[in-house]
Amino acid sequence: MPGFFEVIAHVMRNHAKTQPPIDGQLLKDVILSDTVTKLTERVDQNFTKILTSLQQFVEIVHHQNYEPRLMQDFATATSALARIAADPQSVGFDPDPWIAMCMTVIQHNKASSRDLIVAIDALLKAALLRFEVKQETLEKLFQVMGSFYRRDNVGPGVGPPSHVVATVLATSADSLKGRNRATPATATVMLKTIMNVLRNNPMMFPADTWSKLGIDSLHLLQSPSVSGGFSEENLTSLLAAAECVHEAMARNAGFLYRHFLSSDRSHKAMAPVRAWNALALAALSSASITPTTNLLINLSAFSLSYTKSLLALASNSNILDSAALEVNRAVIAAKLWMMMCKKKSETLVTSGGYDDDQPIIVDTRKGSTDESANWEMAVWNELWPPFEAVLTETMPDGSEEVTPYYLAIWTSLADLVLFIHQLRSPIALEKSVIHGSILRNLLRRSRNESANNKFNRALKCVTEPPPEVALEILIAQTRAELLASEKLTTALESRKTAAERVEKKHFDRRGMNRTVG
């Protein structure tokens, strides 16, 4: 059965055949012009529904052969909507249906679309900052704008993009750098859309766009936790940025070193584990093995950041929340890198040998010929010693009090031991005696029931290996752990900032009282 607008389209076609135009306009032109010109007279809670219905009318009933004055009506209405979108007081307004509709109008009326394109650019500048724009809408925008390019004299990366494309690029770049307040959902949509178009139609962009996007994405990965809470949308945005970095790495072998690892960068702080974790999770989420391979090549660089973060715990152990979160982040990192080894090993098995982009990371100390063992042993030999050093510091001789900080370290070990057994890592069997001994020692020291349950569970898996858990499930579990860790980090930072604000206000008040006295 035809839908409402299909019926309207049928009626309009019949009317055009039997009735003369009204002032030179067909009925569908008159209806559309009247609706568009009066559109912004009342913006209320039903406005988005009106825009959605109008979008359906245009796409199903009438979107071709517009008269110039009808195109001007659209341009004028779009300019008015741009002003509404830019007004912080505007509510009940979703510009996405209008933008999508205008792309249909422009696509089928290119010759008279200049003013409408200018108006859409103004609307985009406001909409991308204040509202959530759907990915399919932006993809359609790039598709329509791309059709304006003259392919006979434009090669890949030649010439500047159109101002509409440039607006999306600039807004995305500023979002990654923290210079605007685009929502995490819209920031993700912008970046993913740009990446998709870059892969399929690179001539729309300057030749260095991948590199610039990758650099901006690294800025987001290295930025402190967001204020106002960390959500699933924030994590998705972080992973989109990590995906962009992997794309830049795939096109430039020296990208990561030059922009992320190089010691001569303007800010010499070592790349944070948080950024490495996002890159690792993005690599594991990719259907391609290339991101995993490119990251494993940089194991030694990651190890430096990982080791530094753990060794810094000695000076922060009295700040329980910060120390526990740092330990948790390090354990998540270890899991991610062990899973990358597993993914690489499985790829080698299914491909029947070495893949073309295999990095040289082999453990020659035991002369093992098992590729899976080589990969995982190389990572374990980098990541276990610094963790063991921190663990040893929390297990002094004597009857020292078992602090919450100690328990955070100890339960992290139990979590890691259980994980490598579920992963069916060769490390689990090779190190089972050592891990069992440590866990039994911790069990004797601890008087915490919850911690002891974790130690017992880990000990049981040492003697009775648990069923193997699929890599996809472990990745999903670790993703959830990373999200929870970032939420806690953000909450802690917010609490710290609030406390500092109160302390500063108290200090200023004391200084004022002294001045008055």
PDB file of C-alpha atoms in Angstrom, residues 65-215:
ATOM      1  CA  ASN A  65      13.047  21.563 -11.979  1.00  0.00           C
ATOM      2  CA  TYR A  66      12.709  24.266  -9.332  1.00  0.00           C
ATOM      3  CA  GLU A  67      12.175  27.813 -10.515  1.00  0.00           C
ATOM      4  CA  PRO A  68      14.886  30.317  -9.451  1.00  0.00           C
ATOM      5  CA  ARG A  69      12.493  32.079  -7.075  1.00  0.00           C
ATOM      6  CA  LEU A  70      11.704  28.793  -5.309  1.00  0.00           C
ATOM      7  CA  MET A  71      15.419  28.192  -4.897  1.00  0.00           C
ATOM      8  CA  GLN A  72      15.695  31.684  -3.448  1.00  0.00           C
ATOM      9  CA  ASP A  73      12.882  30.855  -1.007  1.00  0.00           C
ATOM     10  CA  PHE A  74      14.935  27.884   0.196  1.00  0.00           C
ATOM     11  CA  ALA A  75      18.057  30.041   0.558  1.00  0.00           C
ATOM     12  CA  THR A  76      16.168  32.702   2.546  1.00  0.00           C
ATOM     13  CA  ALA A  77      14.591  30.102   4.846  1.00  0.00           C
ATOM     14  CA  THR A  78      17.975  28.411   5.363  1.00  0.00           C
ATOM     15  CA  SER A  79      19.547  31.731   6.380  1.00  0.00           C
ATOM     16  CA  ALA A  80      16.741  32.260   8.893  1.00  0.00           C
ATOM     17  CA  LEU A  81      17.259  28.752  10.272  1.00  0.00           C
ATOM     18  CA  ALA A  82      20.983  29.457  10.571  1.00  0.00           C
ATOM     19  CA  ARG A  83      20.216  32.436  12.827  1.00  0.00           C
ATOM     20  CA  ILE A  84      17.870  30.299  14.922  1.00  0.00           C
ATOM     21  CA  ALA A  85      20.448  27.525  15.196  1.00  0.00           C
ATOM     22  CA  ALA A  86      23.101  30.002  16.342  1.00  0.00           C
ATOM     23  CA  ASP A  87      20.834  31.396  19.073  1.00  0.00           C
ATOM     24  CA  PRO A  88      21.704  29.739  22.413  1.00  0.00           C
ATOM     25  CA  GLN A  89      18.090  30.234  23.513  1.00  0.00           C
ATOM     26  CA  SER A  90      16.615  28.226  20.652  1.00  0.00           C
ATOM     27  CA  VAL A  91      14.976  24.968  21.718  1.00  0.00           C
ATOM     28  CA  GLY A  92      12.973  22.242  20.042  1.00  0.00           C
ATOM     29  CA  PHE A  93      14.964  22.515  16.847  1.00  0.00           C
ATOM     30  CA  ASP A  94      16.781  19.788  14.928  1.00  0.00           C
ATOM     31  CA  PRO A  95      18.362  21.119  11.714  1.00  0.00           C
ATOM     32  CA  ASP A  96      19.327  17.668  10.410  1.00  0.00           C
ATOM     33  CA  PRO A  97      16.156  17.047   8.307  1.00  0.00           C
ATOM     34  CA  TRP A  98      16.484  20.482   6.697  1.00  0.00           C
ATOM     35  CA  ILE A  99      20.140  19.983   5.801  1.00  0.00           C
ATOM     36  CA  ALA A 100      19.417  16.552   4.318  1.00  0.00           C
ATOM     37  CA  MET A 101      16.488  17.961   2.351  1.00  0.00           C
ATOM     38  CA  CYS A 102      18.522  20.853   0.984  1.00  0.00           C
ATOM     39  CA  MET A 103      21.135  18.400  -0.263  1.00  0.00           C
ATOM     40  CA  THR A 104      18.402  16.717  -2.318  1.00  0.00           C
ATOM     41  CA  VAL A 105      17.293  20.103  -3.632  1.00  0.00           C
ATOM     42  CA  ILE A 106      20.853  21.117  -4.569  1.00  0.00           C
ATOM     43  CA  GLN A 107      21.592  17.743  -6.138  1.00  0.00           C
ATOM     44  CA  HIS A 108      18.721  18.115  -8.596  1.00  0.00           C
ATOM     45  CA  ASN A 109      18.931  21.883  -9.153  1.00  0.00           C
ATOM     46  CA  LYS A 110      22.658  22.594  -9.385  1.00  0.00           C
ATOM     47  CA  ALA A 111      22.461  25.493 -11.829  1.00  0.00           C
ATOM     48  CA  SER A 112      20.494  27.722  -9.440  1.00  0.00           C
ATOM     49  CA  SER A 113      21.862  26.475  -6.117  1.00  0.00           C
ATOM     50  CA  ARG A 114      24.622  29.016  -5.405  1.00  0.00           C
ATOM     51  CA  ASP A 115      22.739  31.089  -2.805  1.00  0.00           C
ATOM     52  CA  LEU A 116      21.371  27.985  -1.120  1.00  0.00           C
ATOM     53  CA  ILE A 117      24.878  26.521  -0.791  1.00  0.00           C
ATOM     54  CA  VAL A 118      26.072  29.743   0.862  1.00  0.00           C
ATOM     55  CA  ALA A 119      23.131  29.631   3.278  1.00  0.00           C
ATOM     56  CA  ILE A 120      23.712  25.928   4.050  1.00  0.00           C
ATOM     57  CA  ASP A 121      27.307  26.754   4.931  1.00  0.00           C
ATOM     58  CA  ALA A 122      26.084  29.287   7.521  1.00  0.00           C
ATOM     59  CA  LEU A 123      23.606  26.768   8.933  1.00  0.00           C
ATOM     60  CA  LEU A 124      26.277  24.073   9.160  1.00  0.00           C
ATOM     61  CA  LYS A 125      28.590  26.314  11.169  1.00  0.00           C
ATOM     62  CA  ALA A 126      25.937  26.580  13.877  1.00  0.00           C
ATOM     63  CA  ALA A 127      24.385  23.123  13.598  1.00  0.00           C
ATOM     64  CA  LEU A 128      27.657  21.213  13.918  1.00  0.00           C
ATOM     65  CA  LEU A 129      28.427  23.024  17.162  1.00  0.00           C
ATOM     66  CA  ARG A 130      25.053  22.886  18.905  1.00  0.00           C
ATOM     67  CA  PHE A 131      23.160  19.919  17.532  1.00  0.00           C
ATOM     68  CA  GLU A 132      23.629  16.306  16.502  1.00  0.00           C
ATOM     69  CA  VAL A 133      23.909  15.854  12.745  1.00  0.00           C
ATOM     70  CA  LYS A 134      23.476  12.341  11.380  1.00  0.00           C
ATOM     71  CA  GLN A 135      26.271  10.613   9.492  1.00  0.00           C
ATOM     72  CA  GLU A 136      24.062   9.855   6.481  1.00  0.00           C
ATOM     73  CA  THR A 137      23.270  13.568   6.227  1.00  0.00           C
ATOM     74  CA  LEU A 138      26.939  14.568   6.159  1.00  0.00           C
ATOM     75  CA  GLU A 139      27.748  11.764   3.732  1.00  0.00           C
ATOM     76  CA  LYS A 140      25.043  13.029   1.404  1.00  0.00           C
ATOM     77  CA  LEU A 141      26.427  16.556   1.779  1.00  0.00           C
ATOM     78  CA  PHE A 142      29.887  15.404   0.679  1.00  0.00           C
ATOM     79  CA  GLN A 143      28.382  13.373  -2.148  1.00  0.00           C
ATOM     80  CA  VAL A 144      26.475  16.367  -3.500  1.00  0.00           C
ATOM     81  CA  MET A 145      29.351  18.803  -3.030  1.00  0.00           C
ATOM     82  CA  GLY A 146      31.702  16.321  -4.685  1.00  0.00           C
ATOM     83  CA  SER A 147      29.534  16.291  -7.801  1.00  0.00           C
ATOM     84  CA  PHE A 148      30.470  19.943  -8.418  1.00  0.00           C
ATOM     85  CA  TYR A 149      34.149  19.112  -8.945  1.00  0.00           C
ATOM     86  CA  ARG A 150      35.432  19.244 -12.499  1.00  0.00           C
ATOM     87  CA  ARG A 151      37.206  15.923 -12.795  1.00  0.00           C
ATOM     88  CA  ASP A 152      38.902  16.761 -16.069  1.00  0.00           C
ATOM     89  CA  ASN A 153      41.376  19.194 -14.530  1.00  0.00           C
ATOM     90  CA  VAL A 154      41.415  18.302 -10.853  1.00  0.00           C
ATOM     91  CA  GLY A 155      43.645  15.521  -9.580  1.00  0.00           C
ATOM     92  CA  PRO A 156      43.825  14.037  -6.092  1.00  0.00           C
ATOM     93  CA  GLY A 157      44.672  16.699  -3.559  1.00  0.00           C
ATOM     94  CA  VAL A 158      44.652  19.573  -6.076  1.00  0.00           C
ATOM     95  CA  GLY A 159      42.943  22.809  -5.161  1.00  0.00           C
ATOM     96  CA  PRO A 160      41.051  23.878  -2.049  1.00  0.00           C
ATOM     97  CA  PRO A 161      37.788  22.181  -1.079  1.00  0.00           C
ATOM     98  CA  SER A 162      34.474  23.988  -1.429  1.00  0.00           C
ATOM     99  CA  HIS A 163      33.593  26.265   1.450  1.00  0.00           C
ATOM    100  CA  VAL A 164      30.971  23.795   2.711  1.00  0.00           C
ATOM    101  CA  VAL A 165      33.495  20.948   2.799  1.00  0.00           C
ATOM    102  CA  ALA A 166      36.032  23.314   4.364  1.00  0.00           C
ATOM    103  CA  THR A 167      33.513  24.190   7.094  1.00  0.00           C
ATOM    104  CA  VAL A 168      33.112  20.537   8.092  1.00  0.00           C
ATOM    105  CA  LEU A 169      36.893  20.012   8.003  1.00  0.00           C
ATOM    106  CA  ALA A 170      37.582  23.094  10.127  1.00  0.00           C
ATOM    107  CA  THR A 171      34.838  22.290  12.642  1.00  0.00           C
ATOM    108  CA  SER A 172      36.103  18.722  12.980  1.00  0.00           C
ATOM    109  CA  ALA A 173      39.684  19.912  13.482  1.00  0.00           C
ATOM    110  CA  ASP A 174      38.636  22.403  16.165  1.00  0.00           C
ATOM    111  CA  SER A 175      36.587  19.715  17.889  1.00  0.00           C
ATOM    112  CA  LEU A 176      39.578  17.362  18.038  1.00  0.00           C
ATOM    113  CA  LYS A 177      41.694  20.173  19.467  1.00  0.00           C
ATOM    114  CA  GLY A 178      39.084  21.050  22.078  1.00  0.00           C
ATOM    115  CA  ARG A 179      38.454  24.494  20.585  1.00  0.00           C
ATOM    116  CA  ASN A 180      34.693  24.140  20.208  1.00  0.00           C
ATOM    117  CA  ARG A 181      31.819  22.413  21.962  1.00  0.00           C
ATOM    118  CA  ALA A 182      30.564  20.051  19.307  1.00  0.00           C
ATOM    119  CA  THR A 183      28.823  17.108  20.939  1.00  0.00           C
ATOM    120  CA  PRO A 184      30.849  13.871  21.059  1.00  0.00           C
ATOM    121  CA  ALA A 185      28.276  12.252  18.747  1.00  0.00           C
ATOM    122  CA  THR A 186      28.601  14.980  16.111  1.00  0.00           C
ATOM    123  CA  ALA A 187      32.396  15.046  16.482  1.00  0.00           C
ATOM    124  CA  THR A 188      32.446  11.311  15.754  1.00  0.00           C
ATOM    125  CA  VAL A 189      30.095  11.700  12.786  1.00  0.00           C
ATOM    126  CA  MET A 190      32.240  14.459  11.279  1.00  0.00           C
ATOM    127  CA  LEU A 191      35.469  12.500  11.610  1.00  0.00           C
ATOM    128  CA  LYS A 192      34.035   9.200  10.367  1.00  0.00           C
ATOM    129  CA  THR A 193      32.377  10.898   7.401  1.00  0.00           C
ATOM    130  CA  ILE A 194      35.565  12.708   6.427  1.00  0.00           C
ATOM    131  CA  MET A 195      37.534   9.467   6.656  1.00  0.00           C
ATOM    132  CA  ASN A 196      35.002   7.588   4.510  1.00  0.00           C
ATOM    133  CA  VAL A 197      35.053  10.286   1.834  1.00  0.00           C
ATOM    134  CA  LEU A 198      38.840  10.484   1.939  1.00  0.00           C
ATOM    135  CA  ARG A 199      39.058   6.776   1.195  1.00  0.00           C
ATOM    136  CA  ASN A 200      36.613   6.913  -1.697  1.00  0.00           C
ATOM    137  CA  ASN A 201      37.003  10.407  -3.167  1.00  0.00           C
ATOM    138  CA  PRO A 202      40.346  11.895  -2.072  1.00  0.00           C
ATOM    139  CA  MET A 203      40.286  14.563  -4.782  1.00  0.00           C
ATOM    140  CA  MET A 204      37.825  16.557  -2.657  1.00  0.00           C
ATOM    141  CA  PHE A 205      40.607  17.317  -0.166  1.00  0.00           C
ATOM    142  CA  PRO A 206      44.143  18.715  -0.100  1.00  0.00           C
ATOM    143  CA  ALA A 207      46.866  16.056  -0.338  1.00  0.00           C
ATOM    144  CA  ASP A 208      47.941  16.449   3.308  1.00  0.00           C
ATOM    145  CA  THR A 209      44.464  15.977   4.796  1.00  0.00           C
ATOM    146  CA  TRP A 210      45.161  12.513   6.253  1.00  0.00           C
ATOM    147  CA  SER A 211      48.263  13.800   7.998  1.00  0.00           C
ATOM    148  CA  LYS A 212      46.508  16.871   9.405  1.00  0.00           C
ATOM    149  CA  LEU A 213      43.557  14.827  10.597  1.00  0.00           C
ATOM    150  CA  GLY A 214      45.913  12.346  12.237  1.00  0.00           C
ATOM    151  CA  ILE A 215      47.782  15.114  14.071  1.00  0.00           C
TER     152      ILE A 215
END
